[in-house]
XYZ file of N, CA and C in Angstrom:
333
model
N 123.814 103.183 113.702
C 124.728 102.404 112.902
C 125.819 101.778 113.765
N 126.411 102.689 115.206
C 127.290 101.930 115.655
C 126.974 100.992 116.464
N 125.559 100.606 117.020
C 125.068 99.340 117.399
C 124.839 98.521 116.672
N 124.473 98.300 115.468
C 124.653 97.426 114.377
C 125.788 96.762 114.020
N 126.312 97.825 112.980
C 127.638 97.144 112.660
C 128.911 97.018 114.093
N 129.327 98.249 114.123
C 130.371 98.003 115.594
C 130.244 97.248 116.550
N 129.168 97.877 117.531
C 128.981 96.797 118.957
C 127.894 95.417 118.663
N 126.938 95.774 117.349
C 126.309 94.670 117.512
C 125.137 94.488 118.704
N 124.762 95.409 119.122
C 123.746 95.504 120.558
C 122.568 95.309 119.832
N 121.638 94.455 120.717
C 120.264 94.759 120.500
C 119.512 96.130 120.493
N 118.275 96.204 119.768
C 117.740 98.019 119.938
C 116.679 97.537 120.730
N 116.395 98.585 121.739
C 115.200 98.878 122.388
C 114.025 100.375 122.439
N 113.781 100.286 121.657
C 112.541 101.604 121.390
C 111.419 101.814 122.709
N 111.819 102.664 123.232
C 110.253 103.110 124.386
C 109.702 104.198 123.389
N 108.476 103.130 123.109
C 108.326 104.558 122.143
C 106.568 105.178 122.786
N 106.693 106.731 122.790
C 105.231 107.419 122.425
C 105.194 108.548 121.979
N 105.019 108.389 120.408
C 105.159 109.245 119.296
C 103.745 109.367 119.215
N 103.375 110.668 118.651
C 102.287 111.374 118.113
C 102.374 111.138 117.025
N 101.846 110.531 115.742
C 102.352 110.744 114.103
C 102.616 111.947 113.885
N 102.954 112.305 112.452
C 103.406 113.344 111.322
C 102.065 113.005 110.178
N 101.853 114.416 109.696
C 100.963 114.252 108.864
C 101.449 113.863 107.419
N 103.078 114.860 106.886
C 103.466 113.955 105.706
C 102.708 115.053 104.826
N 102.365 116.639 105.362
C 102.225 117.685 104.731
C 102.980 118.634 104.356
N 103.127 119.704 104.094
C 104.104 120.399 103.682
C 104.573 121.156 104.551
N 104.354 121.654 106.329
C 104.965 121.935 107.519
C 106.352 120.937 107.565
N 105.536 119.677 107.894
C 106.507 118.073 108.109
C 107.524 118.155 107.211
N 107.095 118.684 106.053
C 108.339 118.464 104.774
C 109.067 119.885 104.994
N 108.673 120.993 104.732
C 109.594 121.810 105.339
C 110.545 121.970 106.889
N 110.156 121.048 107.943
C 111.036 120.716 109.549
C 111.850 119.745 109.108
N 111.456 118.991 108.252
C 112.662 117.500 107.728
C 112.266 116.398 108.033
N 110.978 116.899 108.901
C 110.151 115.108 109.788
C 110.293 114.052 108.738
N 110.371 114.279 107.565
C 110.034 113.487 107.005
C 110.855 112.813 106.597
N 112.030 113.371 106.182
C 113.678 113.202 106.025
C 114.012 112.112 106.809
N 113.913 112.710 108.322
C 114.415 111.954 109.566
C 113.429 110.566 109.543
N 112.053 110.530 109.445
C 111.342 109.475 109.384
C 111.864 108.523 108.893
N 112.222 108.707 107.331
C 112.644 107.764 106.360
C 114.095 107.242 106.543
N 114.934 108.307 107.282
C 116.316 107.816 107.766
C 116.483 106.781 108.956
N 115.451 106.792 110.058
C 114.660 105.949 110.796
C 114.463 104.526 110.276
N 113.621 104.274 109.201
C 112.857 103.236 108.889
C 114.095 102.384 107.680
N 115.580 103.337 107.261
C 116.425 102.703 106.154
C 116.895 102.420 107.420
N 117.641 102.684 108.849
C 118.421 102.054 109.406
C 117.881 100.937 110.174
N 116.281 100.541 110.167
C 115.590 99.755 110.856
C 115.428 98.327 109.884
N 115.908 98.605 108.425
C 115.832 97.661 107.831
C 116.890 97.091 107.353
N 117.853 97.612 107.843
C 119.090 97.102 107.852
C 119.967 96.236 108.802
N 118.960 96.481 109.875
C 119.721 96.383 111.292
C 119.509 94.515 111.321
N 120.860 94.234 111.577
C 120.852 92.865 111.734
C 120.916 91.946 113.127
N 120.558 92.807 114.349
C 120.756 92.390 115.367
C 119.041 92.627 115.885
N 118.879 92.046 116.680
C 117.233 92.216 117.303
C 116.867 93.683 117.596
N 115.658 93.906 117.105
C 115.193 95.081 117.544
C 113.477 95.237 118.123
N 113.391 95.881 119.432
C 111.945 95.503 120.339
C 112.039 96.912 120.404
N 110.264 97.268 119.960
C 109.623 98.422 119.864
C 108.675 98.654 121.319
N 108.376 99.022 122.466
C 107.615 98.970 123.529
C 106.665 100.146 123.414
N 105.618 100.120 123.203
C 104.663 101.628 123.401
C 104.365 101.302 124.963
N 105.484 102.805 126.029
C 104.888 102.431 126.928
C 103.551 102.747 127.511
N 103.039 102.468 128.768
C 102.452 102.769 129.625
C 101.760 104.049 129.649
N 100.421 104.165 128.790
C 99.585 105.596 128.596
C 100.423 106.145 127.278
N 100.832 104.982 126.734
C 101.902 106.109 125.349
C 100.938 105.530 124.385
N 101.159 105.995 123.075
C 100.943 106.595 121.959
C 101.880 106.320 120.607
N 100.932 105.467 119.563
C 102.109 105.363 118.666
C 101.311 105.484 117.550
N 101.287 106.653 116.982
C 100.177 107.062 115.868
C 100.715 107.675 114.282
N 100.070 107.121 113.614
C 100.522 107.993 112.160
C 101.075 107.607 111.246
N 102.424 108.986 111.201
C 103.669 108.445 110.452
C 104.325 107.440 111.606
N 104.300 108.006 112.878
C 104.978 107.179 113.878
C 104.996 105.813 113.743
N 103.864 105.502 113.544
C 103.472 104.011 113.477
C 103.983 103.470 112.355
N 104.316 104.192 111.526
C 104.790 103.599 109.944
C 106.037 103.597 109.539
N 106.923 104.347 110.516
C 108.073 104.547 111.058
C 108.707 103.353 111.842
N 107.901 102.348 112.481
C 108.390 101.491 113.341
C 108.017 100.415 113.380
N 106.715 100.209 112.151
C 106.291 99.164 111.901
C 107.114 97.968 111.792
N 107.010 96.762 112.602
C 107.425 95.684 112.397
C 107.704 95.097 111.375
N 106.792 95.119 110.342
C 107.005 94.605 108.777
C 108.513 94.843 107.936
N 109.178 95.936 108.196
C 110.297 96.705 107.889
C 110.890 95.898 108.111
N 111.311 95.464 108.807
C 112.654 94.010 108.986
C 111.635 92.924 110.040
N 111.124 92.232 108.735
C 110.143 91.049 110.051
C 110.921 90.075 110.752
N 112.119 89.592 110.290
C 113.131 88.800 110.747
C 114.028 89.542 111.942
N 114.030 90.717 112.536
C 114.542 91.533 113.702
C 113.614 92.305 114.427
N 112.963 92.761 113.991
C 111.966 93.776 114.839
C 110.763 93.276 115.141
N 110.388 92.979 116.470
C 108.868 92.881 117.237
C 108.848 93.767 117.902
N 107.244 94.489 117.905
C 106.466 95.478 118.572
C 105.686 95.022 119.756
N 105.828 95.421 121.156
C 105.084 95.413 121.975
C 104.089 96.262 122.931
N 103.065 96.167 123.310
C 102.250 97.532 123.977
C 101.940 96.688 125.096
N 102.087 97.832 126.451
C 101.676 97.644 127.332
C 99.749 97.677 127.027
N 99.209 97.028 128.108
C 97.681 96.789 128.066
C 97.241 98.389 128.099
N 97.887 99.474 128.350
C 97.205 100.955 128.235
C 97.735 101.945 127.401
N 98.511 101.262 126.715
C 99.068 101.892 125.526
C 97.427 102.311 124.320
N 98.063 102.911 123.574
C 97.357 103.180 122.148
C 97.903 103.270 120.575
N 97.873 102.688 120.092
C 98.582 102.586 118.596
C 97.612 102.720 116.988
N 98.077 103.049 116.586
C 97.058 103.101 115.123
C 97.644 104.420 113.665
N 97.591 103.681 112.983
C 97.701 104.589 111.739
C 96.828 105.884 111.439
N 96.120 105.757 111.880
C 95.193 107.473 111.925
C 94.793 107.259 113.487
N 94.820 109.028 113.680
C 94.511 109.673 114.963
C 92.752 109.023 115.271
N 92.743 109.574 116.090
C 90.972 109.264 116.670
C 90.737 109.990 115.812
N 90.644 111.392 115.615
C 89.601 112.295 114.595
C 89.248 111.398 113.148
N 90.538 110.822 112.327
C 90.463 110.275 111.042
C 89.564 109.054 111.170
N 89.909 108.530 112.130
C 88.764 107.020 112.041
C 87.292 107.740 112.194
N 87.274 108.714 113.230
C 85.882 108.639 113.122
C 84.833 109.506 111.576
N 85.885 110.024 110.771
C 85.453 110.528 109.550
C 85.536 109.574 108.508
N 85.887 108.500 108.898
C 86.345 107.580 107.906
C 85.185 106.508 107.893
N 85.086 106.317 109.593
C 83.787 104.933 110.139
C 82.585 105.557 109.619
N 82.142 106.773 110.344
C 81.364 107.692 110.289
C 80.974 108.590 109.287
N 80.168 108.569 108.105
C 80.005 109.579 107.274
C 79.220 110.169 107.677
N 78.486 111.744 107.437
C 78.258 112.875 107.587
C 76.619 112.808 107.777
N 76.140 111.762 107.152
C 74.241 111.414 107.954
C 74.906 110.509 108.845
N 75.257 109.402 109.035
C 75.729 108.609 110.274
C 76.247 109.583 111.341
N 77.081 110.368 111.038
C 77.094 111.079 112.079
C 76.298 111.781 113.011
N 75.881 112.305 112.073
C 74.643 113.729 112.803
C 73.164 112.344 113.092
N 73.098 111.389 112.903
C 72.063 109.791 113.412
C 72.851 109.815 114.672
N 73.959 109.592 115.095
C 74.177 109.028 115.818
C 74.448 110.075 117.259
N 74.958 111.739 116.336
C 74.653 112.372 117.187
C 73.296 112.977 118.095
N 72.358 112.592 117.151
C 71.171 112.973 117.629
C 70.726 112.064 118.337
N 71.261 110.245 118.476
C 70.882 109.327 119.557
C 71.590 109.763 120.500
N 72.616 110.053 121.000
C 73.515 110.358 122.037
C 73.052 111.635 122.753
């Protein structure tokens, strides 16, 4: 808040977050609390704000939904280095999601 309103500074995020699942661990630590306190001051913020996933980082989950650009599209752009990784579900979820349970065990038995 005091780069916003007070000094007025641009934000710079290095970010490599693991997501939050948004289960009842997450809700009992406060992740979730803090998430959402995150994403009200990101949409408020009236000065530029640049998200960087660096270099071998990681921006997955809740993380990703946490920092999503869309939240204030008029201040916040997201950038990834070329070895970064980003996505709303982990590797495990896509591949249960791409992959159903004969596709799987097909594809495990080609491999």
């Amino acid at each position: 808040q005091d780069f916003n309103k007070g000094e007025q500074l641009p934000l710079i995020i290095f970010a490599n977050w693991r997501g939050f699942s948004g289960g009842q661990r997450d809700m009992y630590q406060e992740v979730l609390k803090y998430g959402s306190q995150i994403v009200d001051a990101l949409r408020d913020y009236k000065q530029p704000a640049f998200i960087y996933i660096i270099p071998h980082g990681e921006l997955r989950g809740g993380a990703w939904v946490v920092l999503d650009p869309t939240i204030n599209p008029d201040m916040m752009e997201m950038y990834a280095d070329v070895d970064a990784r980003g996505g709303v579900l982990e590797p495990e979820g896509i591949v249960e999601i791409k992959y159903r349970t004969k596709h799987l065990l097909s594809t495990m038995e080609r491999l």
